[in-house]
Short mmCIF file of C-alpha atoms in Angstrom, two decimals:
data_model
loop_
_atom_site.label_atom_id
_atom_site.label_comp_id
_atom_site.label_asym_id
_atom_site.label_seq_id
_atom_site.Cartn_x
_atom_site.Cartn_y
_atom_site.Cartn_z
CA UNK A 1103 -23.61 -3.74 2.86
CA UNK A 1104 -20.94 -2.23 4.24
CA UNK A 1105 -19.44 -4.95 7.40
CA UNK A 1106 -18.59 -3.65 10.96
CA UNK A 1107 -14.97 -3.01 12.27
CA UNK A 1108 -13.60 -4.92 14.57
CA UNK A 1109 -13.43 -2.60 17.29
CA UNK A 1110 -17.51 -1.95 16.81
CA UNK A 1111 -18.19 -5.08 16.48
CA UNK A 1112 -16.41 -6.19 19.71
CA UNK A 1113 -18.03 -2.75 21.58
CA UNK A 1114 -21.44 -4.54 20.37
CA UNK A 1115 -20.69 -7.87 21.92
CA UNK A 1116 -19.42 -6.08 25.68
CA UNK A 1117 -22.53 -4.15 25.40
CA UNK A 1118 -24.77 -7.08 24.38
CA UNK A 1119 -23.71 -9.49 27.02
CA UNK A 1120 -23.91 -6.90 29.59
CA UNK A 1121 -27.09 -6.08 28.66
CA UNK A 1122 -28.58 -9.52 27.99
CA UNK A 1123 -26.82 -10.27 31.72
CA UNK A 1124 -28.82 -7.23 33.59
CA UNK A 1125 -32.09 -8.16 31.61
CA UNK A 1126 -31.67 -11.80 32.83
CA UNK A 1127 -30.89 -10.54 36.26
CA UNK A 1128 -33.59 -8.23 36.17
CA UNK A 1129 -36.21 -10.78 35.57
CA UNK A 1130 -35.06 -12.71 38.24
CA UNK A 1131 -35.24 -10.13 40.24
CA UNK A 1132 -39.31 -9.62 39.51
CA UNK A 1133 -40.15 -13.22 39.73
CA UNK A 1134 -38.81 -12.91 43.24
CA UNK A 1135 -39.81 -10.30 44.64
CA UNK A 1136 -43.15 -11.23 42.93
CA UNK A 1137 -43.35 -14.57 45.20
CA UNK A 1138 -42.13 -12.96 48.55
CA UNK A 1139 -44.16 -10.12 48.37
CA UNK A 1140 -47.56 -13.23 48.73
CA UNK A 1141 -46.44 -14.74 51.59
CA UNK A 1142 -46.31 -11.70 54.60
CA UNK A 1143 -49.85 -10.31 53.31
CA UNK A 1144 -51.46 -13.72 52.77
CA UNK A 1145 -50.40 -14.55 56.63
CA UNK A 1146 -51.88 -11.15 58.16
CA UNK A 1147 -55.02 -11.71 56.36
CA UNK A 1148 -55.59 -15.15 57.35
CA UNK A 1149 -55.05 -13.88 61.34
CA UNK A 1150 -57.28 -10.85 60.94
CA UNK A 1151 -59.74 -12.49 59.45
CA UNK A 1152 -59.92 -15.25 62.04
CA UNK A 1153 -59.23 -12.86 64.91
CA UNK A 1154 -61.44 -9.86 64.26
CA UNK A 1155 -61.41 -8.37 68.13
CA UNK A 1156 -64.74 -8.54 68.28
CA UNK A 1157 -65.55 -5.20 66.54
CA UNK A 1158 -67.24 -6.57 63.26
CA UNK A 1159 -70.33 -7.18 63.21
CA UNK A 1160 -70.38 -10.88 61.73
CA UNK A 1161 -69.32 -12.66 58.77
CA UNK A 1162 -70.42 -9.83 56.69
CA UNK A 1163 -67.89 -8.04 57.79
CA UNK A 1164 -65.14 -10.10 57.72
CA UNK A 1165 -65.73 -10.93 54.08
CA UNK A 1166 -66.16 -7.20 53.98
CA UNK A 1167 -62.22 -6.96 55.50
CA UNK A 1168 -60.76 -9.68 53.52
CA UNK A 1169 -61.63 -7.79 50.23
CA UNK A 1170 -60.40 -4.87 51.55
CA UNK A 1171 -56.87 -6.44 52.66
CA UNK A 1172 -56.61 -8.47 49.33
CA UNK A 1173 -57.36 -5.11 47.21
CA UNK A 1174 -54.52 -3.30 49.54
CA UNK A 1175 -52.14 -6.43 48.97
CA UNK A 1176 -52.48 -6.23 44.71
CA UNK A 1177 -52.16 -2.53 44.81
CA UNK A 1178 -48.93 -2.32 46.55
CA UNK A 1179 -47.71 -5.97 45.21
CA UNK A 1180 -48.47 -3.79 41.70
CA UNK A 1181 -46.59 -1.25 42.63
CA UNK A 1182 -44.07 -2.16 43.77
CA UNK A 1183 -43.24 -5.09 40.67
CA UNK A 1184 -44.23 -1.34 38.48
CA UNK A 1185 -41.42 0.43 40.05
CA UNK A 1186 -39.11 -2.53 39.93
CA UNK A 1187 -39.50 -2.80 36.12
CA UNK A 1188 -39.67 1.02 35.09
CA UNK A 1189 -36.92 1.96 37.31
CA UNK A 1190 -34.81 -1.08 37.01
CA UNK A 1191 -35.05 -0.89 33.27
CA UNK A 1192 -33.94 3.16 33.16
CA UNK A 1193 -30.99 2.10 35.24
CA UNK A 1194 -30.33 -0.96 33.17
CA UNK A 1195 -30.08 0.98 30.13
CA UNK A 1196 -27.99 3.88 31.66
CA UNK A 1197 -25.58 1.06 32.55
CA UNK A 1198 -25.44 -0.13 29.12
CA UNK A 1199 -24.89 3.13 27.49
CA UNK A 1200 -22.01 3.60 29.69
CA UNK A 1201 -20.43 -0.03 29.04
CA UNK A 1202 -20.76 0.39 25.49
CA UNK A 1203 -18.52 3.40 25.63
CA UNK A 1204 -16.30 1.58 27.87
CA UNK A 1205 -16.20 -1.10 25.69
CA UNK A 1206 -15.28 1.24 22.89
CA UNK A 1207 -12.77 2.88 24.70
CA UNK A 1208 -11.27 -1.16 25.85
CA UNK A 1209 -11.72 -2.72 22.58
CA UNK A 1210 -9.78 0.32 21.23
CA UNK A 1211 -7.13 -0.25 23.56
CA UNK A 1212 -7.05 -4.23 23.00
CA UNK A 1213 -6.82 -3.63 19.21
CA UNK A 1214 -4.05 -0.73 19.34
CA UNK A 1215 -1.15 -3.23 18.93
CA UNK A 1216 -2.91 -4.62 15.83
CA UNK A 1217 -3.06 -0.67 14.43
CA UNK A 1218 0.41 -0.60 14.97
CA UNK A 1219 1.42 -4.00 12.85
CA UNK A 1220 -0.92 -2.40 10.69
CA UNK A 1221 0.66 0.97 10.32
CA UNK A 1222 4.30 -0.43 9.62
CA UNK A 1223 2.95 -2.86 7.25
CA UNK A 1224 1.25 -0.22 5.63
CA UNK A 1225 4.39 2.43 5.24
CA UNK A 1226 6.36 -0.80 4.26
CA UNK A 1227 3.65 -1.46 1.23
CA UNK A 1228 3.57 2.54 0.39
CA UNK A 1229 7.37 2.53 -0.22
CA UNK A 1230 8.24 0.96 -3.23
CA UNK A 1231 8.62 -2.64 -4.77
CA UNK A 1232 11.77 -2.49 -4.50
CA UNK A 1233 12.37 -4.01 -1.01
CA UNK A 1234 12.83 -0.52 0.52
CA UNK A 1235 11.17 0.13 4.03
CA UNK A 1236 11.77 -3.35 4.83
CA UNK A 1237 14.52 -2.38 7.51
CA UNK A 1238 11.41 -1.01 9.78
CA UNK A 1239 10.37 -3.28 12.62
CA UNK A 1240 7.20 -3.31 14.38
CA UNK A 1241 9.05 -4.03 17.80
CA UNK A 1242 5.80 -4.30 19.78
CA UNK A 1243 6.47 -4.63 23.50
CA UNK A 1244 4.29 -5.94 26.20
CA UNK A 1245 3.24 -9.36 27.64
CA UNK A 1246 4.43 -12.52 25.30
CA UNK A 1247 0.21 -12.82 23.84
CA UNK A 1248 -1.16 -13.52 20.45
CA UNK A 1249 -0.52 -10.43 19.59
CA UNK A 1250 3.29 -10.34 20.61
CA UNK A 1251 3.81 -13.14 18.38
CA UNK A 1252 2.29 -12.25 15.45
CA UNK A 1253 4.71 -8.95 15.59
CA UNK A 1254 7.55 -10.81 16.03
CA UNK A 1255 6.90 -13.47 13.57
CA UNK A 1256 6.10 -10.33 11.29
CA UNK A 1257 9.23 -8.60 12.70
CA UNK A 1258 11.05 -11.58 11.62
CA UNK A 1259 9.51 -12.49 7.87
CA UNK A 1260 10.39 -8.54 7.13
CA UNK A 1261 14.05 -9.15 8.52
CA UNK A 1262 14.62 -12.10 6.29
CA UNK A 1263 13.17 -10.02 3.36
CA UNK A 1264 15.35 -7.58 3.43
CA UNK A 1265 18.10 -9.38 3.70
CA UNK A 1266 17.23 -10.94 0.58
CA UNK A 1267 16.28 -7.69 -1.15
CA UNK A 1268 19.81 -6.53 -0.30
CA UNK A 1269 21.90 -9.71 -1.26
CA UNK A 1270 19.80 -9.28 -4.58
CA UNK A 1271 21.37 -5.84 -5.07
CA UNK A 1272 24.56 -6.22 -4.48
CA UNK A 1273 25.00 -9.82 -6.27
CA UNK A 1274 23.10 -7.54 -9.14
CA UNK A 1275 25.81 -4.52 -8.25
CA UNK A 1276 29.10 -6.65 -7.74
CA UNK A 1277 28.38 -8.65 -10.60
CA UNK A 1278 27.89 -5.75 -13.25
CA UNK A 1279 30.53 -4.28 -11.77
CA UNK A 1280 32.72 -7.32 -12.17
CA UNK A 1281 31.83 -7.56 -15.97
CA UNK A 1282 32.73 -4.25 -16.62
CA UNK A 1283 36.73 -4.96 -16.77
CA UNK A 1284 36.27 -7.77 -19.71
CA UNK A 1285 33.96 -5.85 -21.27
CA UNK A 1286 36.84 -2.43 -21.28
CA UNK A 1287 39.99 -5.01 -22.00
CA UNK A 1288 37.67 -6.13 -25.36
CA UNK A 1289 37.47 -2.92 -26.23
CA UNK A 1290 40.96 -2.24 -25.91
CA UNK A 1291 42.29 -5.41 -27.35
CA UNK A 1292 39.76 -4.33 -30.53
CA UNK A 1293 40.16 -1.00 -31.24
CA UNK A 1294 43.90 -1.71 -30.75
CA UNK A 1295 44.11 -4.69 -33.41
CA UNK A 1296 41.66 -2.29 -35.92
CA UNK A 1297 44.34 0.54 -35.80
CA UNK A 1298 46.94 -1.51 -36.96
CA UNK A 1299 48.56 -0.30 -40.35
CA UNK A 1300 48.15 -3.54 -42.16
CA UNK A 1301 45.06 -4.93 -40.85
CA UNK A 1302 42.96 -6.28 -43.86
CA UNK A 1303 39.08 -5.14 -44.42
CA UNK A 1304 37.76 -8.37 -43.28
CA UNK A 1305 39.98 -8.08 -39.93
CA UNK A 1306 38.15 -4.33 -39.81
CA UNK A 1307 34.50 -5.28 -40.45
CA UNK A 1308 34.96 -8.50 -37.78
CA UNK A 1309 36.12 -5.76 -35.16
CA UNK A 1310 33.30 -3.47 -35.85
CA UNK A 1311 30.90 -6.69 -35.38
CA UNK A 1312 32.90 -7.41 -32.38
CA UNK A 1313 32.87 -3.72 -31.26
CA UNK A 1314 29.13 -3.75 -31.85
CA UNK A 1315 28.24 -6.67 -29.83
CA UNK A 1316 30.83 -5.38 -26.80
CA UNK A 1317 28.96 -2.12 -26.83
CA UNK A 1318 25.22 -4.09 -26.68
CA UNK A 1319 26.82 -5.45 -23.44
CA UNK A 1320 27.97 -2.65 -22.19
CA UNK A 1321 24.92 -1.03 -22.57
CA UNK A 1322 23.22 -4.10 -20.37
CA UNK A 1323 25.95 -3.37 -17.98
CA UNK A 1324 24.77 0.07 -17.78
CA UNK A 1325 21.12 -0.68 -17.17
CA UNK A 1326 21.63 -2.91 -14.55
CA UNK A 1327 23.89 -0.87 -12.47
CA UNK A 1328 21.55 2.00 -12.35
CA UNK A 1329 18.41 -0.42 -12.05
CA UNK A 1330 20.46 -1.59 -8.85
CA UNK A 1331 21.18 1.81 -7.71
CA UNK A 1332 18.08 3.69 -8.48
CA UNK A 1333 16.41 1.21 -6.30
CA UNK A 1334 17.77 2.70 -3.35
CA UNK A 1335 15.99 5.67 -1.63
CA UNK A 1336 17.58 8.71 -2.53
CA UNK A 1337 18.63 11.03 0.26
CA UNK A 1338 20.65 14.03 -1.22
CA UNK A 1339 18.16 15.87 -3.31
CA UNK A 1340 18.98 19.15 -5.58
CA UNK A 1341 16.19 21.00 -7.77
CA UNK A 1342 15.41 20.16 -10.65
CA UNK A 1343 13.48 20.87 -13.62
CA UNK A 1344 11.69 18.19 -16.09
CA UNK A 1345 11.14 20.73 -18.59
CA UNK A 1346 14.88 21.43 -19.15
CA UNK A 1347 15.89 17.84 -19.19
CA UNK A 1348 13.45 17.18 -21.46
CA UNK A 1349 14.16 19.88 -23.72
CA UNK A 1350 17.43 19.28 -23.95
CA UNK A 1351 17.08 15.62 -24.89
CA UNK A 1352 14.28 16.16 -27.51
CA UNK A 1353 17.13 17.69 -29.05
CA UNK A 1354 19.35 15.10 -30.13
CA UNK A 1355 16.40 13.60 -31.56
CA UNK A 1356 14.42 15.89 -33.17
CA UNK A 1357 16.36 15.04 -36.39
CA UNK A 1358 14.93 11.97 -36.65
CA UNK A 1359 14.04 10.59 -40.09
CA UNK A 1360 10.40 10.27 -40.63
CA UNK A 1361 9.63 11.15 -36.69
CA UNK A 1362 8.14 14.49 -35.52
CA UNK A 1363 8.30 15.54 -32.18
CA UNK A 1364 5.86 17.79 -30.53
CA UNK A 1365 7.13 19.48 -26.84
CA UNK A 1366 5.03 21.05 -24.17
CA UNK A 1367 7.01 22.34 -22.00
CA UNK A 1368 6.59 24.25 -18.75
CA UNK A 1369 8.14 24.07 -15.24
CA UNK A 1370 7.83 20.99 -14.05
CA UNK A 1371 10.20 21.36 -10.74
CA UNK A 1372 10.94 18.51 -8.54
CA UNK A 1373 14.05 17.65 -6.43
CA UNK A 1374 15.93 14.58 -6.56
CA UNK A 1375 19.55 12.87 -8.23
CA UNK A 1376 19.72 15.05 -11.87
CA UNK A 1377 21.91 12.12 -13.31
CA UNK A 1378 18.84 9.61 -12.56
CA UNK A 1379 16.38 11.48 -13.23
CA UNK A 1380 18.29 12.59 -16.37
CA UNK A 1381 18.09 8.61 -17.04
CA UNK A 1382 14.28 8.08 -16.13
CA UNK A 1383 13.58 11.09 -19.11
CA UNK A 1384 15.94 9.45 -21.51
CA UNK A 1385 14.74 6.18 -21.22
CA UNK A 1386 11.30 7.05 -22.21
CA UNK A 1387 12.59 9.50 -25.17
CA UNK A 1388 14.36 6.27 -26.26
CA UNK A 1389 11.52 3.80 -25.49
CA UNK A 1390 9.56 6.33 -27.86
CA UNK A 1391 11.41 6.28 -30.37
CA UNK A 1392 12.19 2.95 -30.51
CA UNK A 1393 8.43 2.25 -30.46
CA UNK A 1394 8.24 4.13 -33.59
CA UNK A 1395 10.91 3.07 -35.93
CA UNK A 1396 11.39 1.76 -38.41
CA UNK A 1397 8.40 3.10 -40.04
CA UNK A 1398 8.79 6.69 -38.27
CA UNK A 1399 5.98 8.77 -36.36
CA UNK A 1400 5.24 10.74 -34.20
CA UNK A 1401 6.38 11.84 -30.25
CA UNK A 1402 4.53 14.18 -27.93
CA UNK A 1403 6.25 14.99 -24.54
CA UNK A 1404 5.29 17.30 -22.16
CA UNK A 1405 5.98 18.54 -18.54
CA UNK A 1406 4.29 20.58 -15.90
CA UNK A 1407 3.07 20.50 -12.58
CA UNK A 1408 -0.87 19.17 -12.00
CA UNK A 1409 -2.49 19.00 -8.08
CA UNK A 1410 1.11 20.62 -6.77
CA UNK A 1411 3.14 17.40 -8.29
CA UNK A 1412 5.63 17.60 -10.98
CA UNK A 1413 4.61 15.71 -14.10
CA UNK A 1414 6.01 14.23 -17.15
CA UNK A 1415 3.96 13.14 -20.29
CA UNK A 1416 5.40 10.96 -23.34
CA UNK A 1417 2.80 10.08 -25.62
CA UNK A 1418 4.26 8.26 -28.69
CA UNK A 1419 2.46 6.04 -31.90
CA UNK A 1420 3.25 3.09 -32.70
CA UNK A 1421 2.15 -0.68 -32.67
CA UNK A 1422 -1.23 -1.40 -30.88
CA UNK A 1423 -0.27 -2.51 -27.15
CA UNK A 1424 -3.04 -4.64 -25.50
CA UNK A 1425 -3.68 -3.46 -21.87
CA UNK A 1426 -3.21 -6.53 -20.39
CA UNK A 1427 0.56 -6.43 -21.50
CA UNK A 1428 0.77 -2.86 -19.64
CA UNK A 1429 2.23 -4.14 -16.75
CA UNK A 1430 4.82 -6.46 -18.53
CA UNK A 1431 6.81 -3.66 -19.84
CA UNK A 1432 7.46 -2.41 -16.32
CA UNK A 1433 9.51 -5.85 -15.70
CA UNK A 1434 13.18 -6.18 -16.03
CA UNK A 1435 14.29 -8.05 -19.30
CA UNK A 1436 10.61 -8.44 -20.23
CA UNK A 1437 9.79 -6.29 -23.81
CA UNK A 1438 7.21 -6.75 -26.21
CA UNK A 1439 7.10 -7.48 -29.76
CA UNK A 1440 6.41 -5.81 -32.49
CA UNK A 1441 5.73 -8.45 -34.59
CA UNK A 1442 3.75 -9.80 -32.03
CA UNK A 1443 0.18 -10.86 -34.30
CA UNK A 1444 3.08 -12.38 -36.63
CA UNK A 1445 5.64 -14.58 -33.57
CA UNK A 1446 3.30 -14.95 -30.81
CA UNK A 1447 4.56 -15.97 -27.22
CA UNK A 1448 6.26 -19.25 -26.66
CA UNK A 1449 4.48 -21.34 -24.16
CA UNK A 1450 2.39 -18.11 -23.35
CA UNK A 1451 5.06 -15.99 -21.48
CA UNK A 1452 5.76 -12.81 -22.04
CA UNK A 1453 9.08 -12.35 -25.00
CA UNK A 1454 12.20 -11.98 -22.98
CA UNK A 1455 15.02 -9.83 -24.16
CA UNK A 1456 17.00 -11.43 -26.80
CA UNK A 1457 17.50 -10.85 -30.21
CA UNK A 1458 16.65 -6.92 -31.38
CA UNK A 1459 16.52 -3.58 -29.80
CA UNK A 1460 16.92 -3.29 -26.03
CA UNK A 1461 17.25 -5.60 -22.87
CA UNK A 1462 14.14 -4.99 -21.29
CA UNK A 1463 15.23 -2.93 -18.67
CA UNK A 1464 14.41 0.79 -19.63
CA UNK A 1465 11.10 1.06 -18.45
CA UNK A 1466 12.08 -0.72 -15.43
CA UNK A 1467 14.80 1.71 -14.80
CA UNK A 1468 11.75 4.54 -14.92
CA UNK A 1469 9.89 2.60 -12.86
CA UNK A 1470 12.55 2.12 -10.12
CA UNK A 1471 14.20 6.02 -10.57
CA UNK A 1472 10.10 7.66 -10.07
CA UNK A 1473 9.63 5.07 -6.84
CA UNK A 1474 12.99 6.23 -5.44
CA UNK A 1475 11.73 9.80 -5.54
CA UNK A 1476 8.73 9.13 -3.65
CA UNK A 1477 6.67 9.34 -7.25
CA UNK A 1478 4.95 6.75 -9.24
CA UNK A 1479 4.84 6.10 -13.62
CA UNK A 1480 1.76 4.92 -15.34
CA UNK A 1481 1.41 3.86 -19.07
CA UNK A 1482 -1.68 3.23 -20.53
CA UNK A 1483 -2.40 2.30 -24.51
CA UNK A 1484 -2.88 4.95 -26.76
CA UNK A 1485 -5.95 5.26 -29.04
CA UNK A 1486 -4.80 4.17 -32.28
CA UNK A 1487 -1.58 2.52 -31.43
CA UNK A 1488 1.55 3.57 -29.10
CA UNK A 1489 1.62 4.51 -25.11
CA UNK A 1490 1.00 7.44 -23.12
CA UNK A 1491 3.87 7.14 -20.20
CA UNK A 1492 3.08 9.56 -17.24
CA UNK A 1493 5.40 10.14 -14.56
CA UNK A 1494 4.41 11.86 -11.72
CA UNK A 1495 6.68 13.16 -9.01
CA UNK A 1496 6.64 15.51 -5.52
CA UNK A 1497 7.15 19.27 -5.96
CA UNK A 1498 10.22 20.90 -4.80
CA UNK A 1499 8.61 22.71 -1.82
CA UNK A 1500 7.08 19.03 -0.75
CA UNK A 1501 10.39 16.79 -1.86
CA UNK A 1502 12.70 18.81 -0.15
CA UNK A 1503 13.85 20.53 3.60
CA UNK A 1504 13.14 24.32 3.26
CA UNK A 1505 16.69 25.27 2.55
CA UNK A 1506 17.01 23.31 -1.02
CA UNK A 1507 13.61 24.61 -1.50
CA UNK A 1508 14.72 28.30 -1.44
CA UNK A 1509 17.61 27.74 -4.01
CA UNK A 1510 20.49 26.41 -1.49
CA UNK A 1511 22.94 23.90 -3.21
CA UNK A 1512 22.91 20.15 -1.34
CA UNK A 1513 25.66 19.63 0.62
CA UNK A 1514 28.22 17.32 -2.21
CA UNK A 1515 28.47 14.40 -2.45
CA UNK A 1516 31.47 12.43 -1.34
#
């Protein structure tokens, strides 16, 4: 059963009390008037019936008078309590029919303030999980109530989370960032002592280990810098087509050993960054593939636009993926296991990256690039082993001001 709102529930409660109060008052109202109206009638009867004038004929006809005096005295004492209930009862209902509106209309009123913490905290929840939105405040003015207090405690738990969603990002920013000159004077320092005339094979394969394991950080580098910058809203938007990134990256793998890849492609035109959505495309072409090797298989992408949104589909095969481990992909440096039957989890959390192919973070980067464009991915096992990734995203004419819409370049970038 489905409960009542608030705002009908306290409408109910101004209505009831106001009604219950008028049927209280109302029956007060008859037992007086019932007891007064005795009194004045009783006393006339008692002095016409002991003072006749003379004109009746005996004590015939004074029993005669009292009967007709007591009959005249229940008719209009009858009356009268009639017309008190049937009238006062039409006017009591009137009355509550027109406080219960009132009471709408004032419950309304003393619940707006709560619709507005309710609004914010609701555009705050629809914006991502990345900590974006959080700069809105509810700043709810008015006398210091309740209600004030529970905005500005709000107000306050939403400043100090952004705050930390920020400090997150840029520790996450400044630090990649940092590691990035080590990471170049390695490669330097190796590729210069591998080009040396004389250097011996051993010196050479030690460089390309070296070189190898530079690279797998670099790479790491990579992934967090644009997991830290694709979680940021993004504000200059320029058209672009799925179908053509795609295309273009099924590509460079189509000549995969022992992996076919099927493309649908049509139009699937959205606006946004190109380079991170670029990213959010590769990321699940790689995730694909990766899913597939060594033993080879098979990769299905396709793009088009379904309900007026722009969509991309990457269906690949692979190892079985249970659907409670769905949601674990989407976390950064969380990846599962092929070999997972064979090496199950330690202390039964999810296998962090370590060891093998990938940090962790390229399905997180997906995640973070489709929120940032006001869109949302979805993965969901596929029937006989793999995933089925869907990305869905806003159209051009409904991600973009009218003038990008019609084909006018974004202002660049500076």
């Amino acid at each position: 059963m489905k409960r009542l709102t608030i705002r009908a529930r306290l409408t109910l409660v101004y209505g009831g009390l106001l009604l219950l109060a008028g049927v209280v008052l109302l029956a007060v109202t008859y037992v007086l008037v019932d007891q007064r109206m005795r009194e004045p009638l009783t006393g006339v009867r008692a002095q016409v019936v002991q003072n006749p004038f003379g004109t009746l004929p005996g004590v015939g006809a004074a029993d005669q008078l009292r009967i007709l005096i007591q009959e005249a005295q229940d008719e209009a004492k009858r009356n009268a309590l009639e017309s008190l209930l049937t009238q006062g009862g039409v006017a009591l209902l009137l009355i509550s029919v027109v406080a219960v509106g009132f009471g709408w209309l004032i419950a309304g009123r003393a619940l707006q303030p709560l619709h507005q913490i309710t609004g914010t905290a609701r555009r705050i929840a629809a914006a991502d999980a990345g900590g974006r939105g959080l700069h809105e405040r509810i700043a709810l003015r008015g006398p210091r109530d309740e209600v004030r207090e529970l905005a500005d405690t709000f107000d306050l738990m939403l400043e100090r989370l952004d705050r930390s969603f920020d400090g997150q990002r840029r520790f996450v920013a400044n630090a990649s960032h940092e590691l990035r000159t080590p990471l170049a004077l390695n490669r330097s320092l190796l590729e210069v002592a591998m080009s040396r005339p004389g250097a011996s094979a051993e010196l050479r394969q030690l460089g390309e280990t070296l070189m190898a394991v530079n690279e797998r950080h670099e790479r790491l580098i990579d992934g967090l810098l644009t997991l830290a910058d694709s979680e940021q809203q993004v504000v200059d938007r320029t058209p672009v087509d799925l179908a053509e990134i795609a295309g273009h990256l099924l590509d460079q793998v189509a000549g995969t050993p022992a992996l076919t890849v099927r493309r649908r492609l049509t139009p699937a035109t959205t606006a946004g960054d190109p380079v991170l959505l670029e990213r959010l495309t590769q990321n699940l072409v790689e995730n694909a593939v990766r899913h597939n090797l060594p033993a080879g298989g098979e990769i299905d992408v396709s793009t088009g636009t379904v309900d007026g949104r722009a969509t991309l589909v990457v269906v690949n095969t692979g190892p079985v993926v249970p659907s409670y481990e769905i949601e674990t992909i989407f976390q950064p440096f969380r990846r599962l296991r092929h070999d997972r039957v064979a090496a199950p989890r330690r202390n039964g959390a999810p296998d962090r990256a370590g060891a093998g192919r990938g940090f962790g973070l390229g399905l997180s980067i997906v995640r973070a690039v489709a929120q940032a464009h006001g869109g949302a991915v979805h993965a969901q096992p596929r029937e006989g082993g793999g995933l089925v990734v869907t990305v869905i995203l806003p159209s051009l004419v409904g991600a973009v001001p009218g003038h990008l819409a019609r084909g006018v370049p974004a202002p660049a970038r500076g």
